[in-house]
Coordinates of C-alpha atoms in Angstrom, one line a residue:
M1 CA -2.3 -7.4 -26.8
L2 CA -3.1 -4.7 -24.3
F3 CA -6.5 -3.9 -25.9
W4 CA -7.6 -7.4 -25.6
E5 CA -6.3 -7.5 -22.0
A6 CA -8.1 -4.4 -21.3
L7 CA -11.4 -5.6 -23.0
A8 CA -11.3 -8.9 -21.1
S9 CA -10.5 -7.3 -17.7
V10 CA -13.6 -4.8 -18.1
L11 CA -15.6 -8.0 -19.0
I12 CA -14.3 -9.6 -15.7
G13 CA -15.3 -6.5 -13.8
L14 CA -18.8 -6.7 -15.2
V15 CA -19.3 -10.3 -14.5
I16 CA -18.0 -9.6 -10.8
A17 CA -20.4 -6.7 -10.4
Y18 CA -23.2 -8.5 -11.8
G19 CA -22.6 -11.4 -9.3
A20 CA -22.4 -9.2 -6.5
L21 CA -25.6 -7.3 -7.3
H22 CA -27.2 -10.8 -7.8
R23 CA -25.9 -12.3 -4.5
L24 CA -25.9 -9.2 -2.2
P25 CA -28.7 -6.9 -3.6
R26 CA -29.5 -5.1 -0.1
R27 CA -26.1 -5.0 1.2
L28 CA -24.6 -3.0 -1.8
P29 CA -25.0 0.5 -2.5
A30 CA -26.7 1.9 -5.8
R31 CA -26.6 -0.3 -8.8
P32 CA -24.9 2.4 -11.1
L33 CA -22.1 2.6 -8.5
V34 CA -21.5 -1.2 -8.3
L35 CA -21.8 -1.7 -12.2
S36 CA -19.1 1.2 -12.7
T37 CA -16.8 0.2 -9.7
G38 CA -16.2 -3.6 -10.9
P39 CA -15.2 -2.7 -14.7
A40 CA -13.1 0.3 -13.6
S41 CA -11.2 -1.7 -10.7
A42 CA -10.5 -4.6 -12.9
L43 CA -9.2 -2.2 -15.6
L44 CA -7.0 -0.5 -13.1
G45 CA -5.6 -3.8 -11.9
A46 CA -5.0 -5.0 -15.3
L47 CA -3.2 -1.9 -16.3
L48 CA -1.3 -1.9 -13.3
T49 CA -0.3 -5.5 -13.5
H50 CA 0.6 -5.0 -17.3
T51 CA 2.7 -1.9 -16.4
V52 CA 4.7 -4.1 -13.7
L53 CA 5.1 -7.4 -15.5
G54 CA 5.2 -6.3 -19.4
S55 CA 3.6 -8.0 -22.2
G56 CA 3.2 -11.9 -22.2
H57 CA 1.7 -12.4 -18.9
T58 CA -1.8 -12.3 -19.9
A59 CA -3.0 -14.9 -17.5
A60 CA -1.4 -13.1 -14.7
V61 CA -2.9 -9.7 -15.7
L62 CA -6.5 -11.3 -15.9
I63 CA -6.2 -12.8 -12.5
V64 CA -4.8 -9.5 -11.0
A65 CA -7.8 -7.8 -12.6
L66 CA -10.4 -10.2 -11.1
G67 CA -8.7 -9.8 -7.6
F68 CA -8.8 -6.1 -7.8
A69 CA -12.5 -6.1 -8.7
A70 CA -13.5 -8.4 -6.0
A71 CA -11.4 -6.5 -3.5
L72 CA -12.9 -3.1 -4.3
L73 CA -16.5 -4.4 -4.7
S74 CA -15.9 -5.9 -1.3
L75 CA -15.2 -2.5 0.1
L76 CA -18.8 -1.4 -0.9
I77 CA -20.5 -4.0 1.0
R78 CA -22.3 -2.5 4.0
P79 CA -22.6 -4.8 7.3
A80 CA -25.6 -6.7 7.7
R81 CA -28.3 -5.0 9.8
T82 CA -29.0 -7.0 12.9
R83 CA -31.9 -6.7 15.2
R84 CA -30.8 -5.6 18.6
R85 CA -33.0 -6.9 21.3
R86 CA -33.9 -4.8 24.2
S87 CA -33.3 -6.2 27.6
V88 CA -36.2 -5.7 29.8
P89 CA -35.2 -4.2 33.1
A90 CA -35.8 -6.6 36.2

């Protein structure tokens, strides 16, 4: 069962990473970093949750994997660049 949870969490991480790249292409770093962070963080979240809860909690494991992937991908987002206006001295 752990194998299927791990595989599903990696797929969840890839989906979240692709979604982030599609939605925020200019605010994320290099594509390979994002595509590796998503699955790795989801797998970490799934393994950690499986260790804490034990077997038989597949839904909770996958939900936490989704949360881990979203949280760690959000740390990669750079702030939006805003144009600063110069004030003209009077």
